Short mmCIF file of C-alpha atoms and ligand atoms in Angstrom, two decimals:
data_model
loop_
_atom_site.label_atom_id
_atom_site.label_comp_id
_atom_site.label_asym_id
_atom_site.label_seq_id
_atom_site.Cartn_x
_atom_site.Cartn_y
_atom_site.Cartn_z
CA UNK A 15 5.79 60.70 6.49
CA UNK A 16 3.59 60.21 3.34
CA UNK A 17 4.60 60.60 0.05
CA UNK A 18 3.14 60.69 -3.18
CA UNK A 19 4.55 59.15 -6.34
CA UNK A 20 3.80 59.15 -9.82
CA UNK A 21 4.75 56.79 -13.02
CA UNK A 22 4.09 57.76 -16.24
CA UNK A 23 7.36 56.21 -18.11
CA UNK A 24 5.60 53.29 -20.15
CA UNK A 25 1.73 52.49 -20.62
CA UNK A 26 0.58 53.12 -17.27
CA UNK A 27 -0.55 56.24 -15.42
CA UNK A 28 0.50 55.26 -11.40
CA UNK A 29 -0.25 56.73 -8.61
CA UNK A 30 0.61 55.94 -5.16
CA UNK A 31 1.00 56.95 -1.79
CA UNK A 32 3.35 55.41 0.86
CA UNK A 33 4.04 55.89 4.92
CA UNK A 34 7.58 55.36 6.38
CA UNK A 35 5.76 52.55 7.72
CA UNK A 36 5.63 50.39 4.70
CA UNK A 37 1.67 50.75 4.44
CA UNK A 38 0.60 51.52 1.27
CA UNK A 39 -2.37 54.34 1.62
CA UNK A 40 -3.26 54.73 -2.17
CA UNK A 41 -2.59 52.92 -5.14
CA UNK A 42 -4.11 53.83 -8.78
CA UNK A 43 -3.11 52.30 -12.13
CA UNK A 44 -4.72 53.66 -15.42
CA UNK A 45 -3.53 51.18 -17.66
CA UNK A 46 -3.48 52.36 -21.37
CA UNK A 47 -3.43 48.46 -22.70
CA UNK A 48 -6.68 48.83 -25.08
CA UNK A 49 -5.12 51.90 -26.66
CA UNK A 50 -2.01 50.41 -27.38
CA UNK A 51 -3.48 46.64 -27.79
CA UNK A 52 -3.71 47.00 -32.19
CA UNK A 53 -0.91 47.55 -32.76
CA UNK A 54 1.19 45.10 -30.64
CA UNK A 55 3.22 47.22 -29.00
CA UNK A 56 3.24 50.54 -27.13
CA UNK A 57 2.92 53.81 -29.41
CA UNK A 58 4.95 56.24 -27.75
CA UNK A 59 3.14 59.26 -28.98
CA UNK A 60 -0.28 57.86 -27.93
CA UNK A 61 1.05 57.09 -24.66
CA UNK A 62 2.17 60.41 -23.98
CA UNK A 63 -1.40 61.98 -24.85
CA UNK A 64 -2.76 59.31 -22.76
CA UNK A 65 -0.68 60.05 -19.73
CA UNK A 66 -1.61 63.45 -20.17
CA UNK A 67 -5.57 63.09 -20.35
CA UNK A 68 -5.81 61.03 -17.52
CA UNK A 69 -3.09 62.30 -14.52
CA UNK A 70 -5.35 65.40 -13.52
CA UNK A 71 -8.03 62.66 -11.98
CA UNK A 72 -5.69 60.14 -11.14
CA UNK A 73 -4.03 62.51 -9.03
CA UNK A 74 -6.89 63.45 -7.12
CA UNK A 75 -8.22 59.69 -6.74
CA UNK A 76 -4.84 58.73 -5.27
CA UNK A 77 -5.86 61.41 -2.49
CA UNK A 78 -9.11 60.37 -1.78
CA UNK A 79 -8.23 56.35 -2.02
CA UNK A 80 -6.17 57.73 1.31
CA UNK A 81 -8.23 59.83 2.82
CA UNK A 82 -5.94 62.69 3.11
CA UNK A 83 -5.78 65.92 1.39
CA UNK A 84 -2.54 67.86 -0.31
CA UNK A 85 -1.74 69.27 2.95
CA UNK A 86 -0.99 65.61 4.72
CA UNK A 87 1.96 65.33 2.44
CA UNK A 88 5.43 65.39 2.95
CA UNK A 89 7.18 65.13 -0.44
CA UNK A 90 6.18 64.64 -3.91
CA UNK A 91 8.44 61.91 -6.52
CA UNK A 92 7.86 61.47 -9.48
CA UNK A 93 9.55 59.17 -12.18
CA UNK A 94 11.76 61.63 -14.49
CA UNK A 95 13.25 58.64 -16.56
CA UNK A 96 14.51 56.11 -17.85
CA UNK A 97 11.60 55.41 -20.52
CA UNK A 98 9.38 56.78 -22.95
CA UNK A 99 10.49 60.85 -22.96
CA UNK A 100 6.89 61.97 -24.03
CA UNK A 101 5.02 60.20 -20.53
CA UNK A 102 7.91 60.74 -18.90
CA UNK A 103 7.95 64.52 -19.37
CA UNK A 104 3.72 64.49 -18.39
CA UNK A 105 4.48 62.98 -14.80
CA UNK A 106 7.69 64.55 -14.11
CA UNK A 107 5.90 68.17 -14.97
CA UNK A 108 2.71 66.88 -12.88
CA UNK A 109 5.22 66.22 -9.79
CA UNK A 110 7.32 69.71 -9.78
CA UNK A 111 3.81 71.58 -10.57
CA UNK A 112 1.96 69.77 -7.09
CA UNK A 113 5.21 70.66 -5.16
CA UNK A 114 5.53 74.19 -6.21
CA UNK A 115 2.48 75.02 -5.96
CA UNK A 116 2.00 73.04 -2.39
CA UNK A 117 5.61 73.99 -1.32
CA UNK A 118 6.62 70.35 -1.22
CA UNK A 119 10.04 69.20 -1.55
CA UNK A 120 9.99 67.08 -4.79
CA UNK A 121 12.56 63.84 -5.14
CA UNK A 122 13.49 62.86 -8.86
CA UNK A 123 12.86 59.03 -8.95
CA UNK A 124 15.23 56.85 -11.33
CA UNK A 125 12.08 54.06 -12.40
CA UNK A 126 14.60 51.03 -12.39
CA UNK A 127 15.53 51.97 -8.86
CA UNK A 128 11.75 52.32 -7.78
CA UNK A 129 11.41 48.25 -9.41
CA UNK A 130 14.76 47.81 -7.64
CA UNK A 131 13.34 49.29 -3.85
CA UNK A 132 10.24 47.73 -4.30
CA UNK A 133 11.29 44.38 -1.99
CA UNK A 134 11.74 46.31 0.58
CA UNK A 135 8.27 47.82 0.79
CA UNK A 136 6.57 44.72 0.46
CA UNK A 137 9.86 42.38 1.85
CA UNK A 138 11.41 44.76 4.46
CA UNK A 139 14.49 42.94 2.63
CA UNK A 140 17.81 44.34 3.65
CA UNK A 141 20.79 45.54 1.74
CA UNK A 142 22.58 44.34 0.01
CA UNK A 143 20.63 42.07 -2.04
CA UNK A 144 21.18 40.31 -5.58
CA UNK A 145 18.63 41.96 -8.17
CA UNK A 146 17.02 40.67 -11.56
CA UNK A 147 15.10 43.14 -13.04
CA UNK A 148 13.33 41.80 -15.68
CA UNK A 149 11.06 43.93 -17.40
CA UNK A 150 9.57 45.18 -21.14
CA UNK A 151 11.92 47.14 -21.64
CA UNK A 152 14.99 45.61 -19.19
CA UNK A 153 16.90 42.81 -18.45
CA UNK A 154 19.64 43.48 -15.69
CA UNK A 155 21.54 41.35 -12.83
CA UNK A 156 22.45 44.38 -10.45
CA UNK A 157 23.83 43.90 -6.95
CA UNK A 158 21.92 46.69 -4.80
CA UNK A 159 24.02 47.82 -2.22
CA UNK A 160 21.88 50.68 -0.77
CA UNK A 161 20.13 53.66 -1.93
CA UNK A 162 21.21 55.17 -5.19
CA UNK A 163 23.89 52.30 -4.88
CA UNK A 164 23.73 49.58 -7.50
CA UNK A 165 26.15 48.03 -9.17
CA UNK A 166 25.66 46.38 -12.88
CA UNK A 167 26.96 42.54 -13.14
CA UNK A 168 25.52 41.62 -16.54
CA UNK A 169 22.35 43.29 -19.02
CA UNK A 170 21.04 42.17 -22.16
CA UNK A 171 23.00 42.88 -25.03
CA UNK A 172 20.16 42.91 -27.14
CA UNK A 173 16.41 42.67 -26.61
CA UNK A 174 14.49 42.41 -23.26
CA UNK A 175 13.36 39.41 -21.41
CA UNK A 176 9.58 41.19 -21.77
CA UNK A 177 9.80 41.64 -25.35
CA UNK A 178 11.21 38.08 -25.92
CA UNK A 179 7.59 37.01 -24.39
CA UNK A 180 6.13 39.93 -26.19
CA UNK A 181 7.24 39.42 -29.78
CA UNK A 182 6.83 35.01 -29.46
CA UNK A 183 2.90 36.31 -27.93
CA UNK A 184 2.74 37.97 -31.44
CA UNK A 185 4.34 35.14 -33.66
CA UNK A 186 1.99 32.95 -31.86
CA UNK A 187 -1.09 35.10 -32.53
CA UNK A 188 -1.56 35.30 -28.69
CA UNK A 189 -2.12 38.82 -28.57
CA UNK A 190 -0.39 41.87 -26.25
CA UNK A 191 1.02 42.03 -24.05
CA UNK A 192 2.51 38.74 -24.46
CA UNK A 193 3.75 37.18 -21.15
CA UNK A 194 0.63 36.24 -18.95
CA UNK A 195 -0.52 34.99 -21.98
CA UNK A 196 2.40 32.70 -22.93
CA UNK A 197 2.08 31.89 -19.20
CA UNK A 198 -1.16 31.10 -19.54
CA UNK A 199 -0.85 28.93 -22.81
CA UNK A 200 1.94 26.97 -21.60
CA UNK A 201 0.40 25.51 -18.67
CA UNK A 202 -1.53 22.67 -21.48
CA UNK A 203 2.02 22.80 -23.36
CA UNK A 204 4.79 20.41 -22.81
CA UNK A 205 8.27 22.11 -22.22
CA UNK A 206 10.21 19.35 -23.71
CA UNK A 207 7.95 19.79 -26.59
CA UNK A 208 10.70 21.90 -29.00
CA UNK A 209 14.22 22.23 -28.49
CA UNK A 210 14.66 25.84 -28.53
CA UNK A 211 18.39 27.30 -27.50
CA UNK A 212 19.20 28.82 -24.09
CA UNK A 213 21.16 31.71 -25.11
CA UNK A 214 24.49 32.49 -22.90
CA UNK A 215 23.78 29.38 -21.21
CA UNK A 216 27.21 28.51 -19.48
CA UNK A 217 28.93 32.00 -20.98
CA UNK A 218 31.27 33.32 -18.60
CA UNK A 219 30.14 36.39 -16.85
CA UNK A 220 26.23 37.58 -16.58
CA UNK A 221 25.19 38.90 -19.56
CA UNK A 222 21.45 38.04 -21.26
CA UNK A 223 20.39 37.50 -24.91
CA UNK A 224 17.05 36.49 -26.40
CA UNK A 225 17.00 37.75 -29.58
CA UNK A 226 18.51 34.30 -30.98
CA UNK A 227 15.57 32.58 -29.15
CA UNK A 228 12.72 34.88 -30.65
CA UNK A 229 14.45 33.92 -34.30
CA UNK A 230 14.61 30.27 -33.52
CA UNK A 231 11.10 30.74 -32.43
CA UNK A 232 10.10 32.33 -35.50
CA UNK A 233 11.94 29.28 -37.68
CA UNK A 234 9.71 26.32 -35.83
CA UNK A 235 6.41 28.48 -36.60
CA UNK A 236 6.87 29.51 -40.29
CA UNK A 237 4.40 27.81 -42.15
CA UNK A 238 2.93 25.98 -39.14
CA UNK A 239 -0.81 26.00 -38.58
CA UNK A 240 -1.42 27.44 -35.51
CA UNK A 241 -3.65 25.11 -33.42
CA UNK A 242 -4.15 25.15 -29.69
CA UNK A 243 -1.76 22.31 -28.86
CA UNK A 244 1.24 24.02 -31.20
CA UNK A 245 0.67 27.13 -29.58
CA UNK A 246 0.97 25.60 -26.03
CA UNK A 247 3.98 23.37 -26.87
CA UNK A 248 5.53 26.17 -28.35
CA UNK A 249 4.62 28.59 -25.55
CA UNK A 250 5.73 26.10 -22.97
CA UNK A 251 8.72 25.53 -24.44
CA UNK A 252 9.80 28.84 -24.99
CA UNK A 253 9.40 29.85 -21.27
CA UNK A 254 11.51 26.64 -20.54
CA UNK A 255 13.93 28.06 -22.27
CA UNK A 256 14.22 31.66 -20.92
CA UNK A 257 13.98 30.28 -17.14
CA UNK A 258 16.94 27.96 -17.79
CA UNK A 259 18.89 30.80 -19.25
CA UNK A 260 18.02 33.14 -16.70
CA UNK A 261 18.33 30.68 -14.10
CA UNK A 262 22.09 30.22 -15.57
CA UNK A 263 22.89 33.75 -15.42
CA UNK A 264 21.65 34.36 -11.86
CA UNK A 265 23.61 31.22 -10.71
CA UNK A 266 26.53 33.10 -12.58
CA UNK A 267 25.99 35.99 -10.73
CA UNK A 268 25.85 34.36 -6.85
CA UNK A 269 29.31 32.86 -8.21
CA UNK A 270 30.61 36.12 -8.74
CA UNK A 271 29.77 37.68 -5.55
CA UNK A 272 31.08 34.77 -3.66
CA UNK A 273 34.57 35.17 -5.41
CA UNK A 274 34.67 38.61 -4.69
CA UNK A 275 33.33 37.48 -0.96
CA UNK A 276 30.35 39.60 -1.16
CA UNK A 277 27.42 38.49 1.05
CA UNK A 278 23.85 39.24 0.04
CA UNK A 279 20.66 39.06 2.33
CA UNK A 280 18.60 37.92 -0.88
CA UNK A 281 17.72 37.12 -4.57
CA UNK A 282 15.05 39.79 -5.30
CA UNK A 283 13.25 40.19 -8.58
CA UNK A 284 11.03 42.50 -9.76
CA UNK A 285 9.69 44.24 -13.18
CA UNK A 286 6.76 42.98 -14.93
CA UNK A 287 8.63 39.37 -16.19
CA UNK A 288 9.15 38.46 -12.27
CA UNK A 289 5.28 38.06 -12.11
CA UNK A 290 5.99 34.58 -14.32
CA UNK A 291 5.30 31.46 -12.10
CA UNK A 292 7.97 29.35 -13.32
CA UNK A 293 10.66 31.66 -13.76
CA UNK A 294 9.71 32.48 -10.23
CA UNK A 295 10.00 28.78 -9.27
CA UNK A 296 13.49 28.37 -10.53
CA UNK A 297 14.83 31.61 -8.85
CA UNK A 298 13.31 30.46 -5.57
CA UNK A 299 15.77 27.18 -6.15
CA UNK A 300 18.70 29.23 -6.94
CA UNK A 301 18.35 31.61 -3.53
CA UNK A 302 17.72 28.09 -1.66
CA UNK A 303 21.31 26.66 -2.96
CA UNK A 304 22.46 30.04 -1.71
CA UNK A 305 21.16 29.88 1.38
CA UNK A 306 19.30 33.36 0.55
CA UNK A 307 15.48 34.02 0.60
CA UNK A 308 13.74 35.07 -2.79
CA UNK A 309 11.46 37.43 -2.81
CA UNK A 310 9.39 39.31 -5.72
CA UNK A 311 6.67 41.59 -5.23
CA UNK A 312 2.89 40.81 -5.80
CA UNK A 313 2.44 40.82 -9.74
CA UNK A 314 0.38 44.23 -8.97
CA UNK A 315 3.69 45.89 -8.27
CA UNK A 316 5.92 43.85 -10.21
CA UNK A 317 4.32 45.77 -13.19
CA UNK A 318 4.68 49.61 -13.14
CA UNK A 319 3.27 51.32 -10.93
CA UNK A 320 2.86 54.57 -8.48
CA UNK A 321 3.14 52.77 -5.55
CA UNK A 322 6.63 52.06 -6.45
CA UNK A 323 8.22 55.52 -7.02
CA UNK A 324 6.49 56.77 -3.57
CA UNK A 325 8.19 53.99 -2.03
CA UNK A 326 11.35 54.81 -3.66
CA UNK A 327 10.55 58.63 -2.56
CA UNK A 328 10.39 57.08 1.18
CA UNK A 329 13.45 55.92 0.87
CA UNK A 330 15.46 58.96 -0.47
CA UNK A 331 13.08 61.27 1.85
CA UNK A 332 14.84 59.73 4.88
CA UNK A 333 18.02 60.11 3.35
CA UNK A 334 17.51 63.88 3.06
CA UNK A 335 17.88 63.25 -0.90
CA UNK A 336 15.42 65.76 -2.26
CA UNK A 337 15.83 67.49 -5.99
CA UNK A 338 15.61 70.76 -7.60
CA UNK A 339 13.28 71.51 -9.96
CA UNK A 340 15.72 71.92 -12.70
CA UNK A 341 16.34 67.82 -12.77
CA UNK A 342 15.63 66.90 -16.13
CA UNK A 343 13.33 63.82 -17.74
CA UNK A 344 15.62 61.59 -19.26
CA UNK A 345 14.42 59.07 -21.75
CA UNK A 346 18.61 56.90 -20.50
CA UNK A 347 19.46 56.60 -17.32
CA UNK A 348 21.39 54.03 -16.22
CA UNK A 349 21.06 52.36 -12.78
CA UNK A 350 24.34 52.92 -12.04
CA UNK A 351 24.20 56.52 -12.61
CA UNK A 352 21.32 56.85 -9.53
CA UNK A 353 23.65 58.49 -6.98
CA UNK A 354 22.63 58.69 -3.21
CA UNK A 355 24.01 62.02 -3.87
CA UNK A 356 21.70 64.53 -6.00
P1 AMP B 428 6.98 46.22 -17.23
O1 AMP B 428 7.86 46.57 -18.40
O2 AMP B 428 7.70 46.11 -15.92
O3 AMP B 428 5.73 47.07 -17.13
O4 AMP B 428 6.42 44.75 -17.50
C1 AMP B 428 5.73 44.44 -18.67
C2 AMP B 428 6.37 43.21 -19.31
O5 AMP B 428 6.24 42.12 -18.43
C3 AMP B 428 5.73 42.84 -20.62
O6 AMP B 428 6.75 42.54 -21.55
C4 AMP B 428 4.92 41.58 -20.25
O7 AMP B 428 4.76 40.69 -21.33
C5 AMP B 428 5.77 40.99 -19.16
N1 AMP B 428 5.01 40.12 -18.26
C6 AMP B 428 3.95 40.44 -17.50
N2 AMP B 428 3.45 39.37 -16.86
C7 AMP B 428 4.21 38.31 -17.24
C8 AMP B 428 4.20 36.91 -16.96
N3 AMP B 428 3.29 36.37 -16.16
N4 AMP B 428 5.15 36.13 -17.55
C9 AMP B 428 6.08 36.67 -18.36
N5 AMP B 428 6.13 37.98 -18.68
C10 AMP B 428 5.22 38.79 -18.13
MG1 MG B 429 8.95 49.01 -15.61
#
């Protein structure tokens, strides 16, 4: 079985191509960063013309990278949402034209269920398994109890765990996109250095916030010069701050499966945040006091990719899940909404 699978929800064109035997055959990121890099932030029309000028060769490269023509595949997936409609709509189109055309059977992939798959491509972890998905755009607890089975235990009820590092990266004239480089900066920092909040830190259930901790952020920096040594302290501080208050919420979370006497195999985390060292670092602890492994993709797939959504394709593939063409690109689509059912 090999399957080909394309991401084009955010600022990166993917493509990949996966066996049933968790080898990965192909895998080809065009990364729009330098487009996007003035003005801080992805530009959602931009992105969409940049998906669009650049899937017709990715597509191809993907092939050769394995060696294998459009015949040697078995099904086409393709991301058709949640994220930017625009790219979204350019890889979704790409997928249903390749398997029409080819007379492949093409699988509609939900993109937080390709992050939320990805351990057990590179893992072979089993369900069911505790989830943080911790992204750019997302920050979600999720208990994954099989394919197109996920449950929600607690979200962000206001910005993103990515964005938190993305916005401080900006404050601190660090540049985009802002977590490898707050990563980066914080290793000459001192964590202890500014006493920034941990927001929901001992709140009951497993909810996330961080837009309090951008704003306290943003207080400590007005009219601060900003010299190497600030900028480190403040970056080390800041990712102090959002490990201990993930680190809380996750050790919420094990609490509430153990109530409910739910066992899980692991603590998996994946999205572009769960390539951070020390966040990493604490969640590693937290699985250890629950006697679970952790386990997070390489960085390289942590991050969007196409490698991801074929993986996720594998996985439906074998489940006999397979889509009409009529399945629309969806710029929402909650987790819990990804039934094994399509
Ligand atoms: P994604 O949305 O999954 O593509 O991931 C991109 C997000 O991950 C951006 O907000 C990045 O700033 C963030 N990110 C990437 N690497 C790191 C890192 N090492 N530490 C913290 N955040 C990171
Ligand atoms: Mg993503």
């Amino acid at each position: 079985m090999l399957i080909l699978g394309l991401e084009t929800s955010c600022d990166d064109t993917g493509v990949g191509i996966v066996d049933a035997r968790r080898e990965i055959r192909a895998d080809i990121v065009a990364s729009q960063l330098a487009a996007h890099r003035p003005y801080g932030g992805v530009v959602p029309e931009i992105a969409a013309r940049a998906h669009l000028e650049v899937i017709e060769e990715v597509v191809p490269s993907a092939l050769q990278q394995a060696g294998i023509g459009f015949s040697d595949l078995s099904a086409i997936a393709a991301t058709t949402g949640p994220g930017l409609i625009g790219g979204v709509m350019v890889g979704a189109m790409m997928g249903k034209a390749i398997a029409a055309v080819r007379r492949l059977p093409f699988i509609s992939v939900n993109h937080l269920e390709a992050h939320a798959l990805t351990a057990r491509l590179t893992h072979d972890v089993a369900f069911p398994y505790l989830l943080l998905l911790a992204s750019g755009g997302h920050c979600q607890l999720l208990l994954v109890k099989g394919v197109g089975a996920y449950r929600l235990l607690g979200r962000t009820i206001d910005d993103a765990v990515g964005e938190c590092f993305d916005k401080c990266a900006k404050m601190l004239g660090l540049g985009y996109p802002g977590g490898p480089l707050i990563e980066q900066a914080a290793q000459k920092g001192t964590p202890k250095a500014f006493a920034l909040p941990r927001p929901m830190l001992g709140r009951k259930g497993c909810d996330f916030s961080f837009s309090g901790l951008k704003t306290a952020v943003r207080t400590l920096i007005a009219g601060r010069e900003l010299s190497p040594a600030f900028v480190a302290d403040m970056a080390a501080s800041l990712q102090a701050a959002i490990a201990d208050s993930i680190a809380d919420r996750a050790r919420h979370a094990f609490a509430l499966l153990e109530t409910e006497g739910v066992g899980v195999t692991a603590f998996v985390a994946g999205g572009g945040v769960a390539a951070n060292q020390t966040l990493c670092a604490r969640l590693t602890a937290i699985a250890s006091e629950n006697n679970v492994v952790f386990a997070a993709p390489a960085p390289r797939l942590c991050t969007d990719n196409g490698v991801m959504v074929a993986w996720a394709g594998v996985e439906r593939f074998r489940l006999g899940l397979v889509d009409g063409f009529d399945v629309p690109a969806r710029p929402r689509w909650p987790l819990e909404e990804t039934g094994a059912v399509s």
